[in-house]
Amino acid sequence: MKKWLLLAGAIISEVAGSLALQAGQDHPAWYILVAIGYVGAFTLLALVLREGMALGVAYGIWGAMGVALTALLAALLFGQPLTGVMILGLALIIGGVLTVELGSQAAQRKREASI
């Protein structure tokens, strides 16, 4: 459970940093949050790995959820376009990452059974 909470924190930190990067275009003071967000995201991601989550799974979920949340929030906060095709693409990314997670769980069970 702890690794999932850390991963959620890493995703939120990365999304905050990315959104602040856009906000910083008009108000450079936001770049402080960019630095804090990205440092926080990578620190939390490192802690997720230390907790034992596989890199491919952690990075895949972090990246996919980061892309999806950033796109959705950029549309809401900054009025950036979000078309049906873009939403389909985001759903495919998330579906792909979920498939990787399911494959990782199956590999873990197989490895544990062979020990």
PDB file of C-alpha atoms in Angstrom:
ATOM      1  CA  MET A   1       0.000   0.000   0.000  1.00  0.00           C
ATOM      2  CA  LYS A   2       2.841   2.382   0.851  1.00  0.00           C
ATOM      3  CA  LYS A   3       4.394   2.099  -2.605  1.00  0.00           C
ATOM      4  CA  TRP A   4       1.073   3.026  -4.231  1.00  0.00           C
ATOM      5  CA  LEU A   5       0.715   6.112  -2.044  1.00  0.00           C
ATOM      6  CA  LEU A   6       4.269   7.127  -2.890  1.00  0.00           C
ATOM      7  CA  LEU A   7       3.544   6.593  -6.577  1.00  0.00           C
ATOM      8  CA  ALA A   8       0.408   8.739  -6.330  1.00  0.00           C
ATOM      9  CA  GLY A   9       2.502  11.455  -4.706  1.00  0.00           C
ATOM     10  CA  ALA A  10       5.072  11.203  -7.499  1.00  0.00           C
ATOM     11  CA  ILE A  11       2.346  11.564 -10.113  1.00  0.00           C
ATOM     12  CA  ILE A  12       0.783  14.561  -8.378  1.00  0.00           C
ATOM     13  CA  SER A  13       4.182  16.224  -7.972  1.00  0.00           C
ATOM     14  CA  GLU A  14       5.064  15.725 -11.634  1.00  0.00           C
ATOM     15  CA  VAL A  15       1.687  17.017 -12.823  1.00  0.00           C
ATOM     16  CA  ALA A  16       1.989  20.077 -10.570  1.00  0.00           C
ATOM     17  CA  GLY A  17       5.470  20.760 -11.944  1.00  0.00           C
ATOM     18  CA  SER A  18       4.276  20.401 -15.523  1.00  0.00           C
ATOM     19  CA  LEU A  19       1.277  22.678 -15.021  1.00  0.00           C
ATOM     20  CA  ALA A  20       3.509  25.216 -13.297  1.00  0.00           C
ATOM     21  CA  LEU A  21       5.779  25.101 -16.342  1.00  0.00           C
ATOM     22  CA  GLN A  22       2.859  26.323 -18.447  1.00  0.00           C
ATOM     23  CA  ALA A  23       1.876  28.930 -15.858  1.00  0.00           C
ATOM     24  CA  GLY A  24       5.476  30.137 -15.753  1.00  0.00           C
ATOM     25  CA  GLN A  25       5.205  31.302 -19.352  1.00  0.00           C
ATOM     26  CA  ASP A  26       3.288  34.345 -18.108  1.00  0.00           C
ATOM     27  CA  HIS A  27       4.525  34.535 -14.515  1.00  0.00           C
ATOM     28  CA  PRO A  28       8.124  33.278 -14.038  1.00  0.00           C
ATOM     29  CA  ALA A  29       7.679  32.874 -10.273  1.00  0.00           C
ATOM     30  CA  TRP A  30       5.893  29.606 -11.083  1.00  0.00           C
ATOM     31  CA  TYR A  31       9.260  28.120 -12.037  1.00  0.00           C
ATOM     32  CA  ILE A  32       9.925  27.628  -8.332  1.00  0.00           C
ATOM     33  CA  LEU A  33       7.033  25.154  -8.261  1.00  0.00           C
ATOM     34  CA  VAL A  34       8.387  23.525 -11.440  1.00  0.00           C
ATOM     35  CA  ALA A  35      11.655  22.734  -9.657  1.00  0.00           C
ATOM     36  CA  ILE A  36       9.932  21.578  -6.472  1.00  0.00           C
ATOM     37  CA  GLY A  37       7.460  19.448  -8.427  1.00  0.00           C
ATOM     38  CA  TYR A  38      10.071  17.660 -10.517  1.00  0.00           C
ATOM     39  CA  VAL A  39      12.510  17.106  -7.647  1.00  0.00           C
ATOM     40  CA  GLY A  40       9.645  15.810  -5.531  1.00  0.00           C
ATOM     41  CA  ALA A  41       8.405  13.545  -8.312  1.00  0.00           C
ATOM     42  CA  PHE A  42      11.773  11.900  -8.881  1.00  0.00           C
ATOM     43  CA  THR A  43      12.439  11.577  -5.158  1.00  0.00           C
ATOM     44  CA  LEU A  44       9.104   9.865  -4.619  1.00  0.00           C
ATOM     45  CA  LEU A  45       9.621   7.670  -7.676  1.00  0.00           C
ATOM     46  CA  ALA A  46      12.959   6.545  -6.231  1.00  0.00           C
ATOM     47  CA  LEU A  47      11.195   5.676  -2.969  1.00  0.00           C
ATOM     48  CA  VAL A  48       8.617   3.658  -4.925  1.00  0.00           C
ATOM     49  CA  LEU A  49      11.441   1.616  -6.436  1.00  0.00           C
ATOM     50  CA  ARG A  50      13.021   1.175  -3.012  1.00  0.00           C
ATOM     51  CA  GLU A  51       9.678  -0.242  -1.812  1.00  0.00           C
ATOM     52  CA  GLY A  52      10.025  -2.969  -4.436  1.00  0.00           C
ATOM     53  CA  MET A  53       7.853  -1.914  -7.350  1.00  0.00           C
ATOM     54  CA  ALA A  54       9.338  -2.894 -10.696  1.00  0.00           C
ATOM     55  CA  LEU A  55      10.781  -0.007 -12.701  1.00  0.00           C
ATOM     56  CA  GLY A  56       8.743  -0.750 -15.820  1.00  0.00           C
ATOM     57  CA  VAL A  57       5.513  -0.789 -13.857  1.00  0.00           C
ATOM     58  CA  ALA A  58       6.293   2.280 -11.732  1.00  0.00           C
ATOM     59  CA  TYR A  59       7.550   4.361 -14.630  1.00  0.00           C
ATOM     60  CA  GLY A  60       4.737   3.245 -16.913  1.00  0.00           C
ATOM     61  CA  ILE A  61       2.012   4.155 -14.452  1.00  0.00           C
ATOM     62  CA  TRP A  62       3.767   7.389 -13.487  1.00  0.00           C
ATOM     63  CA  GLY A  63       4.203   8.416 -17.103  1.00  0.00           C
ATOM     64  CA  ALA A  64       0.732   7.423 -18.310  1.00  0.00           C
ATOM     65  CA  MET A  65      -1.132   8.972 -15.418  1.00  0.00           C
ATOM     66  CA  GLY A  66       1.065  12.060 -15.634  1.00  0.00           C
ATOM     67  CA  VAL A  67       0.269  12.503 -19.320  1.00  0.00           C
ATOM     68  CA  ALA A  68      -3.458  11.938 -18.815  1.00  0.00           C
ATOM     69  CA  LEU A  69      -3.845  14.216 -15.797  1.00  0.00           C
ATOM     70  CA  THR A  70      -1.667  16.934 -17.303  1.00  0.00           C
ATOM     71  CA  ALA A  71      -3.695  16.932 -20.525  1.00  0.00           C
ATOM     72  CA  LEU A  72      -7.014  17.018 -18.677  1.00  0.00           C
ATOM     73  CA  LEU A  73      -5.959  19.726 -16.240  1.00  0.00           C
ATOM     74  CA  ALA A  74      -4.304  21.811 -18.974  1.00  0.00           C
ATOM     75  CA  ALA A  75      -7.628  21.775 -20.809  1.00  0.00           C
ATOM     76  CA  LEU A  76      -9.473  22.882 -17.667  1.00  0.00           C
ATOM     77  CA  LEU A  77      -6.965  25.420 -16.369  1.00  0.00           C
ATOM     78  CA  PHE A  78      -5.464  26.829 -19.559  1.00  0.00           C
ATOM     79  CA  GLY A  79      -8.177  26.189 -22.136  1.00  0.00           C
ATOM     80  CA  GLN A  80      -5.941  23.921 -24.189  1.00  0.00           C
ATOM     81  CA  PRO A  81      -7.720  21.672 -26.702  1.00  0.00           C
ATOM     82  CA  LEU A  82      -8.729  18.147 -25.767  1.00  0.00           C
ATOM     83  CA  THR A  83     -10.374  16.396 -28.708  1.00  0.00           C
ATOM     84  CA  GLY A  84     -12.039  13.026 -28.894  1.00  0.00           C
ATOM     85  CA  VAL A  85      -9.013  11.590 -30.681  1.00  0.00           C
ATOM     86  CA  MET A  86      -6.757  12.897 -27.899  1.00  0.00           C
ATOM     87  CA  ILE A  87      -8.991  11.322 -25.253  1.00  0.00           C
ATOM     88  CA  LEU A  88      -8.867   8.027 -27.157  1.00  0.00           C
ATOM     89  CA  GLY A  89      -5.066   8.256 -27.218  1.00  0.00           C
ATOM     90  CA  LEU A  90      -4.963   8.849 -23.468  1.00  0.00           C
ATOM     91  CA  ALA A  91      -7.246   5.862 -22.892  1.00  0.00           C
ATOM     92  CA  LEU A  92      -4.964   3.693 -25.037  1.00  0.00           C
ATOM     93  CA  ILE A  93      -1.908   4.814 -23.056  1.00  0.00           C
ATOM     94  CA  ILE A  94      -3.602   3.997 -19.764  1.00  0.00           C
ATOM     95  CA  GLY A  95      -4.845   0.657 -21.148  1.00  0.00           C
ATOM     96  CA  GLY A  96      -1.330  -0.233 -22.253  1.00  0.00           C
ATOM     97  CA  VAL A  97       0.101   0.526 -18.850  1.00  0.00           C
ATOM     98  CA  LEU A  98      -2.593  -1.524 -17.139  1.00  0.00           C
ATOM     99  CA  THR A  99      -1.692  -4.413 -19.440  1.00  0.00           C
ATOM    100  CA  VAL A 100       1.966  -4.086 -18.411  1.00  0.00           C
ATOM    101  CA  GLU A 101       0.912  -4.096 -14.736  1.00  0.00           C
ATOM    102  CA  LEU A 102      -1.190  -7.242 -15.204  1.00  0.00           C
ATOM    103  CA  GLY A 103       1.712  -8.917 -17.001  1.00  0.00           C
ATOM    104  CA  SER A 104       4.049  -7.920 -14.190  1.00  0.00           C
ATOM    105  CA  GLN A 105       1.742  -9.421 -11.591  1.00  0.00           C
ATOM    106  CA  ALA A 106       1.493 -12.673 -13.570  1.00  0.00           C
ATOM    107  CA  ALA A 107       5.295 -12.831 -13.887  1.00  0.00           C
ATOM    108  CA  GLN A 108       5.674 -12.254 -10.151  1.00  0.00           C
ATOM    109  CA  ARG A 109       3.245 -15.066  -9.331  1.00  0.00           C
ATOM    110  CA  LYS A 110       5.043 -17.401 -11.735  1.00  0.00           C
ATOM    111  CA  ARG A 111       8.415 -16.546 -10.214  1.00  0.00           C
ATOM    112  CA  GLU A 112       7.098 -17.115  -6.674  1.00  0.00           C
ATOM    113  CA  ALA A 113       5.570 -20.454  -7.681  1.00  0.00           C
ATOM    114  CA  SER A 114       8.884 -21.698  -9.100  1.00  0.00           C
ATOM    115  CA  ILE A 115      10.821 -20.936  -5.913  1.00  0.00           C
TER     116      ILE A 115
END
